Coordinates of C-alpha atoms in Angstrom, one line a residue:
Chain A
M1 CA 88.2 57.2 75.4
D2 CA 86.0 57.5 72.5
M3 CA 87.2 60.6 70.7
Q4 CA 84.3 60.8 68.7
I5 CA 82.7 63.3 70.4
H6 CA 81.1 66.6 69.9
T7 CA 83.5 68.6 69.7
P8 CA 82.6 72.8 69.5
L9 CA 85.8 74.5 69.4
K10 CA 86.8 74.0 65.1
G11 CA 88.4 70.0 66.3
T12 CA 90.0 70.5 69.5
T13 CA 88.9 68.8 72.2
L14 CA 90.0 69.1 75.8
E15 CA 92.8 66.3 75.1
D16 CA 94.3 68.3 73.0
V17 CA 93.5 71.5 75.9
L18 CA 95.6 69.2 78.0
E19 CA 98.4 68.2 76.1
T20 CA 98.9 71.4 75.2
F21 CA 99.2 72.9 78.6
E22 CA 101.7 70.5 79.8
V23 CA 104.2 71.3 76.8
L24 CA 103.6 75.3 77.9
E25 CA 105.4 76.0 80.8
D26 CA 105.1 79.4 82.0
W27 CA 102.1 80.6 82.7
E28 CA 101.9 83.9 80.4
D29 CA 101.9 81.5 77.5
R30 CA 98.9 79.2 78.8
Y31 CA 97.1 82.3 79.1
R32 CA 98.1 83.5 75.7
Y33 CA 96.4 79.5 74.7
L34 CA 93.7 80.2 77.3
I35 CA 92.7 83.4 75.3
E36 CA 93.3 81.8 71.7
L37 CA 90.5 79.3 72.9
G38 CA 87.9 81.9 73.7
R39 CA 88.1 83.5 70.4
K40 CA 87.1 79.8 69.1
L41 CA 83.8 79.4 70.8
P42 CA 81.3 79.9 68.2
P43 CA 79.4 83.2 68.2
Y44 CA 77.2 83.5 70.9
P45 CA 73.8 84.8 68.9
E46 CA 72.3 88.3 70.1
K47 CA 68.8 87.4 71.0
A48 CA 70.3 85.3 73.6
R49 CA 72.1 87.9 75.0
T50 CA 69.3 88.6 78.3
E51 CA 69.6 89.4 81.7
A52 CA 67.8 86.2 82.0
H53 CA 70.5 84.4 80.8
K54 CA 73.2 86.3 82.4
V55 CA 75.3 84.8 84.7
R56 CA 76.3 86.3 87.9
G57 CA 79.3 87.6 88.7
C58 CA 80.0 91.2 88.9
V59 CA 83.4 92.0 87.8
S60 CA 83.4 90.3 83.8
Q61 CA 79.9 89.4 82.3
V62 CA 79.1 85.9 81.7
W63 CA 75.7 84.9 79.4
L64 CA 75.1 80.6 78.6
N65 CA 72.2 79.7 76.5
P66 CA 71.7 76.1 77.1
H67 CA 70.2 73.5 75.0
F68 CA 68.9 69.8 75.7
S69 CA 68.5 67.1 72.3
D70 CA 66.0 65.3 71.9
D71 CA 68.0 62.1 72.2
A72 CA 67.8 59.1 74.9
P73 CA 69.3 60.6 77.3
P74 CA 68.7 63.8 76.4
L75 CA 72.6 65.5 75.7
F76 CA 73.1 68.3 76.4
T77 CA 75.1 71.9 74.5
F78 CA 75.2 75.5 75.4
D79 CA 76.5 78.1 73.5
G80 CA 78.2 80.9 76.0
D81 CA 80.4 84.3 76.0
S82 CA 82.2 86.8 78.3
D83 CA 82.7 90.4 77.9
A84 CA 86.3 89.0 78.8
H85 CA 89.4 87.3 77.4
I86 CA 90.3 85.6 79.7
V87 CA 87.0 84.4 81.1
R88 CA 85.2 83.7 77.5
G89 CA 88.4 81.6 77.7
L90 CA 87.3 79.5 80.5
V91 CA 84.1 79.3 79.2
A92 CA 85.3 77.5 76.3
L93 CA 87.0 74.7 78.7
M94 CA 83.0 74.5 79.8
M95 CA 82.4 73.9 77.1
L96 CA 85.1 70.5 76.3
L97 CA 83.7 69.8 79.6
F98 CA 80.4 69.7 79.1
S99 CA 79.0 70.0 75.8
G100 CA 77.5 66.9 74.9
K101 CA 77.8 64.9 77.8
T102 CA 73.8 63.8 79.3
C103 CA 73.3 65.1 82.9
E104 CA 74.0 62.3 83.9
E105 CA 77.8 62.7 83.2
I106 CA 78.1 66.1 83.4
L107 CA 77.4 66.0 87.6
S108 CA 79.6 62.9 87.4
T109 CA 82.9 65.6 86.4
D110 CA 85.0 67.2 88.4
A111 CA 85.4 70.3 86.8
K112 CA 87.5 72.0 89.7
A113 CA 90.1 68.9 89.7
I114 CA 90.7 69.5 85.7
L115 CA 90.7 73.2 86.4
E116 CA 94.0 72.0 88.7
Q117 CA 95.2 70.8 86.0
L118 CA 95.4 73.0 84.5
G119 CA 96.5 75.5 86.8
L120 CA 93.5 77.8 87.0
S121 CA 91.9 76.7 90.3
K122 CA 91.9 80.1 91.3
H123 CA 88.9 81.1 88.6
L124 CA 86.9 78.3 90.4
S125 CA 86.7 80.2 94.0
P126 CA 83.3 81.3 95.3
M127 CA 84.4 84.5 94.9
R128 CA 81.6 87.0 93.4
T129 CA 84.0 88.3 91.0
N130 CA 83.4 84.6 89.6
G131 CA 81.3 84.6 86.5
L132 CA 83.0 81.2 86.0
Y133 CA 81.9 79.9 90.2
S134 CA 78.1 81.1 89.1
M135 CA 78.3 79.5 85.6
L136 CA 79.6 75.7 86.5
G137 CA 77.5 76.0 88.6
R138 CA 74.0 76.7 86.4
I139 CA 75.8 73.7 84.7
Q140 CA 75.2 71.6 87.3
D141 CA 71.9 72.3 88.4
L142 CA 70.2 72.7 84.9
A143 CA 71.3 69.1 84.8
Q144 CA 70.4 67.9 88.3
A145 CA 67.1 69.7 87.1
A146 CA 67.0 67.2 83.5
A147 CA 68.2 64.4 84.8
Chain B
M1 CA 100.7 119.2 125.4
S2 CA 100.5 117.9 121.6
G3 CA 103.3 120.3 121.1
A4 CA 105.5 118.0 123.4
V5 CA 104.6 115.2 120.8
K6 CA 108.0 113.5 119.6
H7 CA 107.1 112.1 115.8
K8 CA 109.1 109.0 114.4
T9 CA 110.9 110.4 110.5
F10 CA 108.7 108.5 108.3
D11 CA 110.9 106.2 106.2
V12 CA 109.2 103.6 104.3
S13 CA 111.5 101.1 103.7
A14 CA 111.1 101.5 107.9
V15 CA 107.4 101.2 108.1
R16 CA 107.4 98.3 105.3
E17 CA 109.0 96.7 108.3
D18 CA 106.8 97.2 110.5
F19 CA 103.9 95.1 107.8
P20 CA 104.5 90.6 107.9
I21 CA 102.6 90.8 105.0
L22 CA 104.5 92.4 103.2
K23 CA 106.3 89.6 102.6
E24 CA 105.0 87.3 101.4
T25 CA 105.3 86.3 97.9
I26 CA 102.8 85.2 95.6
Y27 CA 103.3 82.4 92.7
G28 CA 106.9 82.8 93.6
K29 CA 106.8 87.4 93.1
P30 CA 107.4 89.8 96.2
L31 CA 103.4 90.6 97.1
T32 CA 102.5 94.0 95.7
F33 CA 99.9 95.3 97.5
L34 CA 97.6 98.2 96.0
D35 CA 93.9 97.2 96.5
S36 CA 94.4 99.8 100.7
A37 CA 91.5 101.6 100.4
A38 CA 89.7 97.5 99.6
S39 CA 91.2 96.9 102.9
A40 CA 94.4 98.1 104.2
Q41 CA 97.1 94.8 105.4
K42 CA 98.6 95.7 109.6
P43 CA 101.5 96.4 111.4
Q44 CA 102.9 93.7 113.9
A45 CA 101.8 96.2 116.8
V46 CA 98.4 96.1 115.7
I47 CA 98.6 91.6 115.5
D48 CA 100.5 91.6 119.0
T49 CA 98.4 94.2 120.7
V50 CA 95.5 92.0 119.2
A51 CA 96.9 88.6 120.4
N52 CA 98.0 90.0 123.4
F53 CA 94.6 91.4 124.8
Y54 CA 93.9 87.6 123.6
S55 CA 96.3 85.9 125.7
H56 CA 96.4 88.4 129.1
S57 CA 93.9 90.6 129.4
Y58 CA 90.6 89.8 127.7
S59 CA 87.3 89.8 129.9
N60 CA 84.2 91.1 128.6
I61 CA 83.8 95.0 129.6
H62 CA 81.1 96.7 131.3
R63 CA 79.8 93.8 133.3
G64 CA 82.5 92.5 135.8
I65 CA 83.7 92.8 139.1
Y66 CA 86.6 91.4 139.3
K67 CA 90.0 92.9 138.4
L68 CA 90.8 91.1 134.1
S69 CA 87.0 92.7 133.5
Q70 CA 88.3 96.4 134.9
E71 CA 91.6 96.3 132.7
A72 CA 89.1 95.2 129.7
T73 CA 86.8 98.3 129.9
E74 CA 88.9 100.3 130.9
A75 CA 91.9 99.6 127.9
Y76 CA 88.0 99.3 125.5
E77 CA 87.5 103.4 126.7
Q78 CA 90.4 104.7 126.3
V79 CA 90.5 103.3 122.7
R80 CA 87.5 105.8 122.8
N81 CA 89.7 108.2 123.6
K82 CA 92.1 107.6 120.7
V83 CA 88.8 107.6 118.6
A84 CA 88.3 111.3 119.5
K85 CA 91.3 112.6 119.2
F86 CA 91.5 111.2 116.0
I87 CA 88.5 112.9 114.4
N88 CA 89.1 116.4 116.9
A89 CA 85.6 115.4 119.2
A90 CA 84.5 117.6 121.4
S91 CA 83.2 114.5 123.5
R92 CA 84.4 110.7 123.6
E93 CA 80.7 110.2 124.1
E94 CA 80.4 111.5 120.6
C95 CA 82.0 107.8 119.4
L96 CA 80.2 105.6 118.7
F97 CA 81.6 101.8 118.4
V98 CA 80.1 99.7 115.5
R99 CA 80.7 97.6 113.4
N100 CA 82.5 99.0 110.1
A101 CA 81.2 102.2 108.4
T102 CA 77.9 100.4 106.6
E103 CA 76.9 100.0 110.0
G104 CA 77.3 103.8 110.8
I105 CA 75.9 104.6 108.2
N106 CA 72.5 102.3 108.9
L107 CA 72.7 103.4 111.8
V108 CA 71.8 106.8 110.9
A109 CA 69.2 106.2 108.9
Q110 CA 67.7 103.6 110.6
S111 CA 67.6 105.9 114.2
Y112 CA 68.1 109.5 113.1
G113 CA 65.9 109.2 109.4
R114 CA 63.4 106.4 110.5
T115 CA 63.0 109.6 113.8
F116 CA 63.2 112.9 112.2
L117 CA 62.8 112.6 108.0
S118 CA 58.9 112.2 107.2
E119 CA 57.4 111.8 103.6
G120 CA 58.9 114.1 101.3
D121 CA 61.7 115.2 103.0
E122 CA 64.7 115.2 100.8
I123 CA 68.2 113.6 101.1
I124 CA 70.5 114.6 98.7
L125 CA 73.8 111.8 97.7
T126 CA 76.3 112.8 95.9
E127 CA 76.9 110.7 92.0
L128 CA 79.7 109.0 93.2
E129 CA 78.7 107.6 96.9
H130 CA 79.8 103.6 97.0
H131 CA 77.0 101.3 97.4
S132 CA 77.0 102.2 101.7
N133 CA 75.7 105.7 101.4
I134 CA 72.7 104.4 98.6
V135 CA 71.1 101.6 99.4
P136 CA 70.7 102.4 103.6
W137 CA 68.7 105.7 102.3
Q138 CA 67.2 103.5 99.6
L139 CA 65.6 101.9 102.7
L140 CA 64.5 104.4 104.3
R141 CA 62.8 106.3 101.8
E142 CA 60.2 102.0 100.7
E143 CA 59.7 102.5 104.1
K144 CA 59.3 107.1 104.8
G145 CA 58.4 107.9 101.5
I146 CA 61.4 110.3 101.0
I147 CA 63.4 111.9 98.0
I148 CA 66.1 111.3 97.1
K149 CA 68.4 113.8 94.6
V150 CA 71.1 113.4 93.7
A151 CA 74.0 116.3 93.4
P152 CA 76.3 115.3 89.5
I153 CA 80.0 114.8 89.1
S154 CA 81.8 115.7 86.3
D155 CA 84.1 114.7 84.2
E156 CA 86.3 114.6 85.3
G157 CA 85.2 113.3 89.0
E158 CA 84.6 116.9 90.8
V159 CA 81.5 116.9 92.5
D160 CA 79.0 120.2 90.3
L161 CA 79.4 122.5 93.5
K162 CA 77.4 124.9 91.5
A163 CA 74.2 121.8 91.1
Y164 CA 74.6 121.0 94.9
R165 CA 73.8 124.1 95.4
A166 CA 70.7 124.4 93.3
L167 CA 69.3 121.0 94.8
L168 CA 69.2 122.6 99.0
T169 CA 66.2 123.6 99.9
E170 CA 64.5 124.1 102.1
K171 CA 62.8 120.9 102.0
T172 CA 66.2 118.8 102.0
K173 CA 67.1 117.3 106.2
L174 CA 69.5 115.7 105.3
V175 CA 73.1 115.0 103.8
A176 CA 75.0 111.7 102.5
L177 CA 78.6 112.7 101.2
A178 CA 81.8 110.5 100.6
H179 CA 85.0 112.4 102.4
I180 CA 86.8 110.9 99.9
S181 CA 85.9 109.1 96.5
N182 CA 86.5 104.9 96.5
V183 CA 86.9 105.3 93.1
L184 CA 87.6 108.4 91.5
G185 CA 90.2 109.2 94.8
T186 CA 88.9 112.9 94.4
I187 CA 88.9 114.9 98.1
L188 CA 85.3 116.4 97.7
P189 CA 85.2 120.2 99.0
V190 CA 83.4 118.6 102.4
K191 CA 83.6 121.6 104.4
E192 CA 82.3 124.0 101.9
M193 CA 79.6 121.5 101.3
I194 CA 78.8 120.9 105.1
A195 CA 78.4 125.1 105.6
L196 CA 75.6 125.1 102.3
A197 CA 74.2 122.4 103.5
H198 CA 73.2 123.7 106.8
Q199 CA 72.4 126.8 105.3
A200 CA 70.0 125.2 104.1
G201 CA 69.0 123.5 107.4
A202 CA 70.1 120.0 106.5
K203 CA 72.5 118.1 109.0
V204 CA 75.2 116.1 107.2
L205 CA 77.1 112.9 107.1
V206 CA 80.1 111.8 105.7
D207 CA 81.5 108.8 104.7
G208 CA 85.0 108.8 105.7
C209 CA 86.3 105.9 105.3
Q210 CA 88.6 106.2 102.1
A211 CA 89.7 109.5 104.0
A212 CA 90.7 108.7 107.6
P213 CA 93.3 106.3 106.2
H214 CA 94.9 109.2 104.0
I215 CA 94.1 113.1 105.6
P216 CA 94.3 114.5 108.7
I217 CA 90.1 114.5 110.3
D218 CA 88.2 116.9 112.1
V219 CA 84.8 116.8 112.7
Q220 CA 84.2 120.6 114.6
D221 CA 86.3 121.9 111.5
L222 CA 84.1 120.7 108.8
D223 CA 81.3 120.5 110.9
A224 CA 80.0 117.1 109.8
D225 CA 76.9 116.6 112.2
F226 CA 78.0 112.2 111.9
Y227 CA 80.9 111.1 109.7
V228 CA 81.5 107.4 109.9
F229 CA 85.0 105.8 109.0
S230 CA 86.0 101.9 109.1
G231 CA 88.8 100.1 111.5
H232 CA 90.1 97.8 108.8
K233 CA 90.7 100.4 106.3
V234 CA 93.0 102.6 108.8
Y235 CA 95.7 99.1 109.6
G236 CA 93.3 98.2 112.0
P237 CA 91.2 94.6 112.7
T238 CA 88.4 93.8 110.6
G239 CA 84.8 94.3 112.6
V240 CA 85.0 97.1 113.7
G241 CA 84.3 100.5 112.9
V242 CA 82.9 104.4 114.0
L243 CA 80.0 107.0 113.9
Y244 CA 80.8 110.1 115.2
G245 CA 77.4 112.5 116.1
K246 CA 77.2 115.7 117.5
K247 CA 76.1 114.7 121.2
E248 CA 72.6 116.5 120.5
L249 CA 71.7 114.4 118.0
L250 CA 73.2 110.8 119.5
E251 CA 71.1 112.9 123.1
A252 CA 67.2 112.8 120.6
M253 CA 68.0 109.4 118.5
P254 CA 66.0 106.6 119.9
P255 CA 68.8 103.2 119.9
W256 CA 68.9 101.1 117.1
Q257 CA 69.2 98.2 118.4
G258 CA 67.9 96.9 120.8
G259 CA 70.3 94.3 124.1
G260 CA 72.6 93.8 127.3
D261 CA 74.9 97.5 128.3
M262 CA 72.6 99.8 126.0
I263 CA 70.0 99.7 128.9
E264 CA 69.1 101.1 131.9
L265 CA 66.4 99.6 134.2
V266 CA 65.0 96.8 132.2
T267 CA 61.5 95.6 133.2
F268 CA 58.6 93.7 131.1
E269 CA 56.7 96.4 131.3
K270 CA 58.9 99.8 130.4
T271 CA 62.7 99.8 129.8
T272 CA 65.1 103.0 130.3
F273 CA 67.9 103.3 128.0
N274 CA 71.4 103.5 129.2
V275 CA 73.0 106.9 128.2
L276 CA 76.1 107.7 125.7
P277 CA 78.0 106.2 124.3
Q278 CA 76.3 102.7 125.3
K279 CA 72.9 104.0 124.2
F280 CA 74.2 102.2 120.5
E281 CA 76.3 99.5 122.2
A282 CA 74.1 96.7 122.4
G283 CA 75.5 93.4 123.2
T284 CA 79.2 92.9 123.5
P285 CA 80.7 94.6 121.5
N286 CA 84.3 93.4 119.2
I287 CA 86.0 95.0 122.1
A288 CA 89.6 92.5 120.5
G289 CA 88.5 95.0 117.6
V290 CA 88.3 97.8 119.0
I291 CA 92.3 96.9 121.4
G292 CA 93.3 96.6 117.7
L293 CA 91.5 99.3 116.7
G294 CA 93.0 101.4 119.1
A295 CA 96.8 100.0 118.5
A296 CA 96.5 101.3 114.9
L297 CA 95.7 104.7 115.4
D298 CA 98.7 104.9 117.4
Y299 CA 100.8 103.9 115.0
I300 CA 99.6 106.3 112.3
N301 CA 100.0 109.2 115.5
Q302 CA 103.5 108.2 115.8
F303 CA 104.7 109.8 112.4
N304 CA 104.1 113.0 111.3
R305 CA 100.3 113.1 109.4
Q306 CA 101.3 115.9 107.1
E307 CA 104.9 113.4 106.1
I308 CA 102.3 110.0 105.5
E309 CA 99.7 112.8 103.2
D310 CA 103.6 113.6 102.1
H311 CA 104.7 110.2 101.4
E312 CA 101.3 109.0 99.9
H313 CA 100.5 111.8 97.6
G314 CA 104.6 111.8 96.2
L315 CA 103.0 108.1 94.9
L316 CA 99.6 109.3 93.1
A317 CA 102.1 111.4 90.8
Y318 CA 105.3 109.4 89.9
A319 CA 101.6 106.5 89.4
L320 CA 99.8 109.0 87.4
G321 CA 103.7 109.5 85.5
R322 CA 104.5 105.9 84.8
L323 CA 100.5 105.3 83.7
R324 CA 100.1 107.8 81.7
G325 CA 103.5 106.5 79.2
I326 CA 100.8 103.3 79.0
N327 CA 99.3 102.5 75.8
Q328 CA 95.6 103.4 75.3
L329 CA 95.2 104.0 78.9
K330 CA 92.8 105.9 80.0
L331 CA 91.8 107.6 83.4
I332 CA 88.7 107.4 85.3
G333 CA 88.4 110.5 88.1
T334 CA 90.9 113.2 87.0
A335 CA 90.4 116.2 90.3
K336 CA 92.8 118.0 91.4
N337 CA 92.3 117.8 94.4
K338 CA 92.6 113.4 95.3
A339 CA 93.8 111.5 97.3
S340 CA 95.9 108.1 96.8
I341 CA 93.5 105.3 94.6
I342 CA 93.6 105.3 90.9
S343 CA 91.2 104.6 88.5
F344 CA 92.1 103.6 84.3
V345 CA 90.6 101.2 82.5
L346 CA 92.7 100.0 79.4
D347 CA 90.4 99.8 76.1
D348 CA 89.9 96.7 74.7
I349 CA 90.9 94.8 77.5
H350 CA 87.9 93.5 80.0
P351 CA 89.7 94.9 83.9
H352 CA 89.2 90.9 84.7
D353 CA 91.8 90.0 82.4
A354 CA 94.3 92.7 83.2
G355 CA 93.3 91.5 86.6
T356 CA 94.1 88.1 86.6
I357 CA 97.4 88.9 84.7
L358 CA 98.4 91.2 86.7
D359 CA 97.9 88.6 90.1
Q360 CA 100.0 86.7 88.1
E361 CA 102.7 89.1 88.7
G362 CA 102.1 89.0 92.5
I363 CA 100.7 92.6 92.0
A364 CA 96.7 93.0 93.8
V365 CA 94.7 95.6 92.3
R366 CA 91.2 95.7 92.3
T367 CA 89.0 95.1 89.7
G368 CA 85.3 95.7 89.4
H369 CA 82.7 98.6 89.8
H370 CA 84.1 99.0 93.7
C371 CA 80.0 99.2 95.3
A372 CA 79.8 101.9 93.1
Q373 CA 77.4 101.0 90.0
P374 CA 75.7 104.7 89.4
L375 CA 79.3 106.1 89.9
M376 CA 80.4 103.3 87.0
E377 CA 77.4 104.0 84.8
R378 CA 78.1 107.6 84.8
F379 CA 80.9 106.5 83.2
G380 CA 79.6 104.2 80.8
L381 CA 81.9 101.6 81.9
N382 CA 81.2 98.3 83.6
A383 CA 84.5 97.6 85.6
T384 CA 88.2 99.9 86.0
I385 CA 91.1 98.9 87.1
R386 CA 92.0 100.6 90.4
A387 CA 95.7 100.7 91.8
S388 CA 95.2 101.8 95.3
F389 CA 97.8 103.3 97.9
G390 CA 98.4 103.1 101.5
L391 CA 101.7 104.4 103.1
Y392 CA 103.5 100.8 103.2
N393 CA 103.7 101.7 99.3
T394 CA 107.0 102.8 97.5
R395 CA 107.5 103.2 93.5
G396 CA 109.6 100.2 93.2
D397 CA 105.3 98.9 93.7
V398 CA 104.3 101.4 91.3
D399 CA 106.9 100.6 88.8
R400 CA 106.5 96.3 88.9
L401 CA 102.3 98.0 88.6
A402 CA 104.1 99.3 85.3
E403 CA 105.9 96.8 84.0
G404 CA 102.9 94.8 84.7
L405 CA 99.8 96.6 82.4
K406 CA 102.7 96.4 80.4
K407 CA 103.1 92.2 80.0
T408 CA 99.6 92.8 80.3
R409 CA 99.3 94.9 77.1
A410 CA 101.6 92.8 75.3
I411 CA 99.9 89.0 76.5
F412 CA 96.8 90.8 74.5
A413 CA 97.9 91.7 71.3

């Protein structure tokens, strides 16, 4: 796997996360690590903190500000944020999964399987409380529309 | 006769044995269920009654001449008697089966509201209402041009009675209010508020969803014009609720939904309607759900209600004491008269974060706006954590919650 990819989280890669989760057996430590990951998110642009950028989810709020590059094919990157720490960590994880990818790569990524591997799949259940589920849906919709 | 009723002594450890789900483990930890205000768990008696009904006694009701249908009809109508007794309605015809409290409120808005309210008429709600007791009135407003006024609440979560009084005028046609707040646990002075509304000539609908599981209800003593509650919150099945209405009001109201069972005679030119309560029960109802509701009411009634209330009140006091010992925990709703529903926030820890950690500990609490966004706005919040207690909860549950919250603090430190 080519590791020279876009690393928006201060150098942390998806591989790092997967390896760390394997070492951390305790769920508390895993959540602590996830919270840490959230703290590495680049600052979210305040001007994009609008209703239009908000993702549906009624407990915590999630914001998503997508960009497509001028490359051919275009590469997808995004700013993301949440008011909840754990959700911010999950947003960071989404960034590792999807940022710097082509639409085709995004559509062929099985996010649910990766979260399953990390023991975090409950955050992707289709509940109205769940901003992450809606966020993933929106990223996939954007990729679909731009593909 | 009622004086001769022998109640079973309330013993919470025996009660817990009646609820099979409480033996479940979540992530290897015992389930600590603190979300009964959203929906209560079901005792084995309810589960068995529904299963037995489908296995041995099921058929459609009010239709067949055959034995099964007659017996099913009888069992279904028996539950109406139990409901009437549960809320002390003057007659069984005043108790209508609906899907849930939400449907009951919509029925009143659509039938009573559309018929008897007109442009410029006023409805008073309180600031702590559930969306179910806000949105149906807004839909009516769109259609009829009525005006909705809101009685404010204090920082403690109590209705400002002075402000409420000032809102009541000859224009007020209806007051719709919760008996107990689903977020704050505040028990509203409903009897007094109803009397004041009646003095102004207004009718009153009470949303009794949170009251039905916790306190005895007497619609005649309250003098409520309409009273709604949901079966699933009183340890019964989902999909069945009750709308009580005073007979003269229900008689005067037109049917809401048309269909089978609610008619007397149908021709293509004209249809005449059945009498109460069938007039409002169009189509095949949730028969097994109603039968299950009957079992749930029997389950509650086997105890002296006062003992259940005392148990829950004891839990509330104990929980408030334990939670006060948690760093930077702020209670939302500190009314003097309060049921066993506690909302709080943890300073910089988002309710969603706290709920996630508590879940890992097997503790089920509700986090969010609890379908009461105007109330959240009143307190300047997006969400709270809510722990609510049912008759099966124990001090051990409270202790686990307190420990879980301490762990949450430690993880986010």
